[in-house]
CSV table of C-alpha atoms in Angstrom, one decimal:
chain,number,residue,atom,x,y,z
A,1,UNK,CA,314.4,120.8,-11.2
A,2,UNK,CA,316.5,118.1,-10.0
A,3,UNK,CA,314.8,116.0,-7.2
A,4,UNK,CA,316.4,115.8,-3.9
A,5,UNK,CA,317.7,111.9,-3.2
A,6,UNK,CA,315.7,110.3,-0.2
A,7,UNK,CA,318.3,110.0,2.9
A,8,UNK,CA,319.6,107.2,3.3
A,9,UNK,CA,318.0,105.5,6.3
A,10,UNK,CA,320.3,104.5,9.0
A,11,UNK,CA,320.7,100.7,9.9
A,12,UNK,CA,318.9,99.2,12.5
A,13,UNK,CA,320.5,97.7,15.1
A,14,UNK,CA,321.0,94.0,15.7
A,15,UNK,CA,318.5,93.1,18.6
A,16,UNK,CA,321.0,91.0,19.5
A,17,UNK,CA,322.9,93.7,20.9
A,18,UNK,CA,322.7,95.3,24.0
A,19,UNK,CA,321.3,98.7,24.2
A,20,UNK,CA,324.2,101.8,24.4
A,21,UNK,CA,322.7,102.8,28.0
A,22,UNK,CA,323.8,99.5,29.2
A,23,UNK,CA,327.2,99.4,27.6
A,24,UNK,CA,329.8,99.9,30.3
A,25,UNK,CA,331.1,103.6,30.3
A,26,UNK,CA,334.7,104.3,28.7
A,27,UNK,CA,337.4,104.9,31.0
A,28,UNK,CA,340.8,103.9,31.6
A,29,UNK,CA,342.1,101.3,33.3
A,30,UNK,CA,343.6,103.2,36.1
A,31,UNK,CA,340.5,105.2,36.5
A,32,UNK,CA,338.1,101.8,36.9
A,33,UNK,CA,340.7,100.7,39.4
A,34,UNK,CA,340.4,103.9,41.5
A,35,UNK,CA,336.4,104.1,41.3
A,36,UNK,CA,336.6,100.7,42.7
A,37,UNK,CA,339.0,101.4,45.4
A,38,UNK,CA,336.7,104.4,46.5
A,39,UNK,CA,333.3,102.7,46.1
A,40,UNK,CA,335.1,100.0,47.9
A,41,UNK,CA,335.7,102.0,50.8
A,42,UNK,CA,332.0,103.8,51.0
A,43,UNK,CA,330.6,99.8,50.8
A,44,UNK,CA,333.2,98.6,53.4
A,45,UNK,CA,332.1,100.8,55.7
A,46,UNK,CA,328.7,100.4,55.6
A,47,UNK,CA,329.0,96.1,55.5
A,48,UNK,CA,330.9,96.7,58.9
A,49,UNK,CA,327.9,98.7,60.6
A,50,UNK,CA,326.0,96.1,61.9
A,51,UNK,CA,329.2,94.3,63.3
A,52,UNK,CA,330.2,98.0,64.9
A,53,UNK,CA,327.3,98.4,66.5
A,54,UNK,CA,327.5,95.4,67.9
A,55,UNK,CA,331.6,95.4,69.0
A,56,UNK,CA,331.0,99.1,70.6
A,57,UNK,CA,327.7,97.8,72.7
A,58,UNK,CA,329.5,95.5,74.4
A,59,UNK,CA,333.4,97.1,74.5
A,60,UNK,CA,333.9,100.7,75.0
A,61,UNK,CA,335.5,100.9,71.5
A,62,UNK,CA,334.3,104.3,69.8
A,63,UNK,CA,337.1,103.8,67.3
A,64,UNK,CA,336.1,100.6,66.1
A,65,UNK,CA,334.4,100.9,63.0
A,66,UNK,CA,337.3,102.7,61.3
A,67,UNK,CA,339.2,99.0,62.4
A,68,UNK,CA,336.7,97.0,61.0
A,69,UNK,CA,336.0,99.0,57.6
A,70,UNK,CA,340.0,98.8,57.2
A,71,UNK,CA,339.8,94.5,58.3
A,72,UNK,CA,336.6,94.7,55.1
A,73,UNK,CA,338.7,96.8,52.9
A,74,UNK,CA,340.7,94.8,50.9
A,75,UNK,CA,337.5,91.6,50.2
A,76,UNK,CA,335.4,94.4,49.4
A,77,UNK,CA,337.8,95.6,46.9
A,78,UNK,CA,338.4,92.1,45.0
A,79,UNK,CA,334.5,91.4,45.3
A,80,UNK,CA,333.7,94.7,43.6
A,81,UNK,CA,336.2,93.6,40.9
A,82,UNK,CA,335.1,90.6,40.4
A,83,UNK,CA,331.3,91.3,40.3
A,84,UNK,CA,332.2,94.2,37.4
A,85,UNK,CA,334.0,91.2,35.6
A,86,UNK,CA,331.3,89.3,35.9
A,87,UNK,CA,328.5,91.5,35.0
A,88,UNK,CA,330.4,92.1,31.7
A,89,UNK,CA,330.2,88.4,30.9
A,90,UNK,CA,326.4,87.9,31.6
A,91,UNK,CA,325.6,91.5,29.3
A,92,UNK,CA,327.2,89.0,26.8
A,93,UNK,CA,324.8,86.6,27.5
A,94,UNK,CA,321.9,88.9,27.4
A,95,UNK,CA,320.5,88.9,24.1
A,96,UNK,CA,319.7,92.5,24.2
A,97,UNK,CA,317.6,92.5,27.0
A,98,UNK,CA,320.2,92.7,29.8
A,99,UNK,CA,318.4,94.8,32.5
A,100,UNK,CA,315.6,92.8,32.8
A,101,UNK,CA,317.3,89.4,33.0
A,102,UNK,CA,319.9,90.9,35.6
A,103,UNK,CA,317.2,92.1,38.2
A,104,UNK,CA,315.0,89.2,37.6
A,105,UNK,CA,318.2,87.5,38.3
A,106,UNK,CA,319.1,89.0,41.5
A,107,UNK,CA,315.4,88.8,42.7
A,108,UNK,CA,315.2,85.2,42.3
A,109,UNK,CA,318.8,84.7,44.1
A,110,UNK,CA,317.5,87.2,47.0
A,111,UNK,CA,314.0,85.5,47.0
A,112,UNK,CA,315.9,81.6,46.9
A,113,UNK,CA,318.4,82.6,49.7
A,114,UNK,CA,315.6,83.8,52.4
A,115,UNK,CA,313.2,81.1,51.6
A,116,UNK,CA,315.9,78.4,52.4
A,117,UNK,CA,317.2,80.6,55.3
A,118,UNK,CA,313.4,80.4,56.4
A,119,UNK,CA,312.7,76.8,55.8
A,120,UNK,CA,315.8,76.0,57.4
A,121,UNK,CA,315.2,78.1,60.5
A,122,UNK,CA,311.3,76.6,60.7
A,123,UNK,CA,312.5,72.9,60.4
A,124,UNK,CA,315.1,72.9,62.9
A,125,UNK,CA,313.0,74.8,65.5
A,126,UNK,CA,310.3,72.0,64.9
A,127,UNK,CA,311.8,69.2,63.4
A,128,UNK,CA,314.0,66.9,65.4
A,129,UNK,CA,314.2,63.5,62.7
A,130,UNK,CA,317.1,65.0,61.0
A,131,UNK,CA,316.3,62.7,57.7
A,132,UNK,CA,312.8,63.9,57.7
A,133,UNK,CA,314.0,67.4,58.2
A,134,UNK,CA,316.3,67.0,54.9
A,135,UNK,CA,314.3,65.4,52.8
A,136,UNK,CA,311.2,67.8,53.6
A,137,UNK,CA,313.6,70.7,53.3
A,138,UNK,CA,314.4,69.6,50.3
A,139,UNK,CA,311.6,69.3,48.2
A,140,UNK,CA,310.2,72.8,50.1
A,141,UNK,CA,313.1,74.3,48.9
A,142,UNK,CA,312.6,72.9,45.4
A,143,UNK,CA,309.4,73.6,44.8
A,144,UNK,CA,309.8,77.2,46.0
A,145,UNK,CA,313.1,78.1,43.7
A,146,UNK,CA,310.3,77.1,40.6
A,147,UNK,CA,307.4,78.8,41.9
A,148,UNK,CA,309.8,82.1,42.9
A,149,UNK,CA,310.8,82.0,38.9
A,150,UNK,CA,307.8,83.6,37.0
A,151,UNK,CA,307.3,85.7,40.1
A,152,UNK,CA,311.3,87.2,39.7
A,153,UNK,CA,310.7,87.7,35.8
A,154,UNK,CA,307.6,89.5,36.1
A,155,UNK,CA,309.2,92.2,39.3
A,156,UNK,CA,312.3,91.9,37.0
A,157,UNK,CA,310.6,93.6,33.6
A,158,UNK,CA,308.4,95.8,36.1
A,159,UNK,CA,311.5,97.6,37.3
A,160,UNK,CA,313.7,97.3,33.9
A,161,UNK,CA,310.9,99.0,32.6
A,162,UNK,CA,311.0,101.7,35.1
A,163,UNK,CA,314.7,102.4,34.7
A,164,UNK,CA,314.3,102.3,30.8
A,165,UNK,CA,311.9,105.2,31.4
A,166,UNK,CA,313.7,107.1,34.1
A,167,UNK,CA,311.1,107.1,36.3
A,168,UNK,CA,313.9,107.1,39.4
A,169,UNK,CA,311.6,107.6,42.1
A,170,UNK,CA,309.5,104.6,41.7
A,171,UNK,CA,312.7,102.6,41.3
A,172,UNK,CA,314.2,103.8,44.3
A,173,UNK,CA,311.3,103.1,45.9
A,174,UNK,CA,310.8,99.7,44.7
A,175,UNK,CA,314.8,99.2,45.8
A,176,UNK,CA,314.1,100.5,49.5
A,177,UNK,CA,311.2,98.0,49.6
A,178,UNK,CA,313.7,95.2,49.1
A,179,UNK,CA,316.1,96.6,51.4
A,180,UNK,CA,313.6,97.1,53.7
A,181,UNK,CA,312.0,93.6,53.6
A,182,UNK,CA,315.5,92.1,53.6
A,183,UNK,CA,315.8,93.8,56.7
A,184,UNK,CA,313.2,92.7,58.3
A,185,UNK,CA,313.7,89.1,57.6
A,186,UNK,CA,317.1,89.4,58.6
A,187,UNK,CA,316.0,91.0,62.1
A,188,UNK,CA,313.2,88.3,62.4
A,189,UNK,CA,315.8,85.3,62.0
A,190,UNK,CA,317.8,86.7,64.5
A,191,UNK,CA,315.7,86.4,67.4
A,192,UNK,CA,314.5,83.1,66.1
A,193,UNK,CA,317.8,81.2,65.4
A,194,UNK,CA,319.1,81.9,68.8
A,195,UNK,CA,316.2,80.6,71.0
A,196,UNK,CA,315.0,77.5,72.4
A,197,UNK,CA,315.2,74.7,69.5
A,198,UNK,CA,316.7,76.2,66.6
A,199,UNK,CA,320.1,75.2,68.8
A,200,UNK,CA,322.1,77.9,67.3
A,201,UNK,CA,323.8,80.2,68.8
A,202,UNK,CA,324.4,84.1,68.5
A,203,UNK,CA,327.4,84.0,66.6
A,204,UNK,CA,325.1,82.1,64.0
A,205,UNK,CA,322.8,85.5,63.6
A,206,UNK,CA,325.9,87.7,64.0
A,207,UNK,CA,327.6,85.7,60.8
A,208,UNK,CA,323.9,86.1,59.1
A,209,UNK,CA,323.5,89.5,59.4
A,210,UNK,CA,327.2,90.7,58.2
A,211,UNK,CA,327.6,88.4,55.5
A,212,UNK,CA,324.5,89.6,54.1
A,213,UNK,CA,325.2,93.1,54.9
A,214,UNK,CA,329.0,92.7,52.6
A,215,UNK,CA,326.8,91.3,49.7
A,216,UNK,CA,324.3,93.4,49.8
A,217,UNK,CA,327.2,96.1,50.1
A,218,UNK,CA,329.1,94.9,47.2
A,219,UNK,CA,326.5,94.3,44.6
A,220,UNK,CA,325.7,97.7,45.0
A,221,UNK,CA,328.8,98.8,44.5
A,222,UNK,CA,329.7,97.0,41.4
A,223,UNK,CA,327.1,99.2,39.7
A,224,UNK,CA,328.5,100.2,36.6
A,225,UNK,CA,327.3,103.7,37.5
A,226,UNK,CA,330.4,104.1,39.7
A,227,UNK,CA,332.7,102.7,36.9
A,228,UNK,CA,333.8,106.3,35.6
A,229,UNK,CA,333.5,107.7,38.4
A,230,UNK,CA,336.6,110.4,38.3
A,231,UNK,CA,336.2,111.8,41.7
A,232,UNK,CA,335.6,108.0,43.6
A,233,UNK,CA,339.6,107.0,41.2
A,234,UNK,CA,340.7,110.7,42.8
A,235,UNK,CA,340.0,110.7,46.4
A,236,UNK,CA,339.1,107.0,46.4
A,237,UNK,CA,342.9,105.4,47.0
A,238,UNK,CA,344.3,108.1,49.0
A,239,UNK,CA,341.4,107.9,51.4
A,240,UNK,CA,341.5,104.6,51.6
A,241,UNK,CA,344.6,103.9,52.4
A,242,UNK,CA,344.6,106.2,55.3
A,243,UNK,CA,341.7,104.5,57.0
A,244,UNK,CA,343.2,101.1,56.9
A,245,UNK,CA,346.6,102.7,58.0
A,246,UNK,CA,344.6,104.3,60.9
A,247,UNK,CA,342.1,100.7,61.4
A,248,UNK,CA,345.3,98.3,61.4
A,249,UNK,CA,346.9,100.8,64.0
A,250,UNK,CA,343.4,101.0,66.2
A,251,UNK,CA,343.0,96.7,66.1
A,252,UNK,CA,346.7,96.0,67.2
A,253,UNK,CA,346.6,98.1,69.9
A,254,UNK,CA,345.1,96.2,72.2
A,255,UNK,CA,344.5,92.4,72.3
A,256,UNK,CA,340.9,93.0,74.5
A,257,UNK,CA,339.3,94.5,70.6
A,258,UNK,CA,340.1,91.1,68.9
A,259,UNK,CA,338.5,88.7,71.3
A,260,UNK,CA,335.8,90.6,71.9
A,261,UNK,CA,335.3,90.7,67.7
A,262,UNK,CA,335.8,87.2,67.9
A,263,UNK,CA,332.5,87.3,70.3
A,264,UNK,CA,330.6,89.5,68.5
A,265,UNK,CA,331.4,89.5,65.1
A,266,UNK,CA,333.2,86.1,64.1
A,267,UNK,CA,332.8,86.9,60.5
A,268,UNK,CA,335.5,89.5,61.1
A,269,UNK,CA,337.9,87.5,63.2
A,270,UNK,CA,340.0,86.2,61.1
A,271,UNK,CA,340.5,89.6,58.8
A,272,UNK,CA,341.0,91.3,62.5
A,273,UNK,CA,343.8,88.4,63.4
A,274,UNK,CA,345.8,88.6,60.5
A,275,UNK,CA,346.2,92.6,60.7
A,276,UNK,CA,346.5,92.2,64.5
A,277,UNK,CA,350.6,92.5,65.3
A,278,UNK,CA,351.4,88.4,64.8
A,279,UNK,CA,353.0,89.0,68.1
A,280,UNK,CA,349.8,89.8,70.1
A,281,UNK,CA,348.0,86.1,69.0
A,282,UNK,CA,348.9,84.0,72.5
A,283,UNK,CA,348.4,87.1,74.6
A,284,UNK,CA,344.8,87.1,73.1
A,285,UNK,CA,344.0,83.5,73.3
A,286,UNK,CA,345.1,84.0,77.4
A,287,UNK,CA,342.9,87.3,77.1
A,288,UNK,CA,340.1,85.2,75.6
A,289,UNK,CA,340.0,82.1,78.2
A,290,UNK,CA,340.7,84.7,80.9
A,291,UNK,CA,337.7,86.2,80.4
A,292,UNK,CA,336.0,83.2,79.7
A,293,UNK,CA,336.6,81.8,82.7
């Protein structure tokens, strides 16, 4: 009987090249652009919370957070677009290990970022030799960014590992940790860079807290998980477009929102100004030293 020829085995990939779970889903360009208007909008909205929250405490202003998403809108949609961009460009420098080296990546940004926000906040609250301060800060700072290295690549293959296995809840977990302790530091700068020596003022803590909350915001939506996302490129623009239609209307009503965003959340002012009605900008510089004075 005539022997059955062995099949041929199939070739092995290059490990050079990424794995297919991290290639980028296939989707049209119109499609990509809608998922990132409509991921866009769920991230504005939440980046502009904190800033809301803080508007509507101290202006009767339950419509405000509609105006604000709408002023975050359009940043939110070129960040998201630009982070997608850019996380195509460092999968090509990956080497076939892409997940680990992006979350050991972000860790060691998030880890760098609040270690020099909290050297920074310790030295000026104790330190009044400015020199001292700098050079000091320096070297902390240096010191830290290497010693925060093997720390970020070993969290960094602990959770590529668990999303390489699926094991969602203990990611999720380890993500609400972060978000959690990010948090925390965030609240805990707050009350300190206002007081006493640090010298700052609130505006400083107000600018801390949003600009964080937009990063944080965007980087979460540039996951490619939302890339193909038909129903976000369906309802995504549409939506959209009637909250900042709606936001722009709410902020140019009334001259007494934009000072008082100016006050609370300067991050936003000069988004807020340049939707304001041009017409409005004297009326709420008089506002603004009127109440003031």
């Amino acid at each position: 009987m005539p022997s059955i020829p062995p099949r041929p085995s199939q070739p092995s990939r290059p490990p050079s090249q990424p794995p297919l779970s991290d290639l980028p889903p296939q989707a049209s360009r119109l499609t990509r652009f809608g998922s990132a208007v409509g991921v866009a909008l769920v991230a504005s909205v939440l980046a502009s919370g904190p800033a809301a929250l803080r508007v509507t405490s101290s202006l009767e202003a339950r419509g405000i957070w509609p105006g604000l998403a709408a002023a975050t809108l359009v940043p939110m949609i070129v960040s998201v677009l630009t982070l997608r961009q850019a996380r195509v460009g460092l999968r090509a420098f990956s080497l076939g290990d892409g997940r680990k080296r992006s979350w050991s990546l972000f860790l060691w940004v998030g880890f760098v970022f609040f270690t020099l926000l909290a050297f920074g906040a310790m030295l000026r609250a104790t330190t009044h030799h400015h020199a001292l301060a700098g050079a000091t800060f320096a070297i902390l700072t240096g010191a830290a960014a290497i010693v925060l290295v093997p720390i970020s690549l070993r969290l960094g293959s602990i959770a590529a590992r668990w999303q390489s296995e699926n094991r969602r809840v203990l990611l999720a977990a380890f993500v609400v940790v972060l978000l959690a302790g990010a948090l925390g530091v965030m609240l805990v700068l707050a009350r300190i860079l206002p007081g006493g020596a640090s010298g700052a003022t609130p505006a400083v803590s107000a600018n801390l807290v949003d600009v964080l909350a937009f990063a944080m915001a965007a980087l979460l939506a540039s996951r490619p998980e939302f890339e193909a996302r038909r129903t976000l490129a369906l309802f995504g623009p549409p939506v959209a477009a009637a909250l900042f239609i709606f936001g722009v209307r709410y902020l140019s009503a009334s001259p007494i929102i934009g000072v008082t965003v100016d006050q609370r959340a300067p991050a936003f002012g000069p988004a807020v100004s340049i939707l304001a009605a041009p017409d409005r900008a004297p009326e709420t510089g008089s506002t603004g030293r009127a109440q003031q004075r």
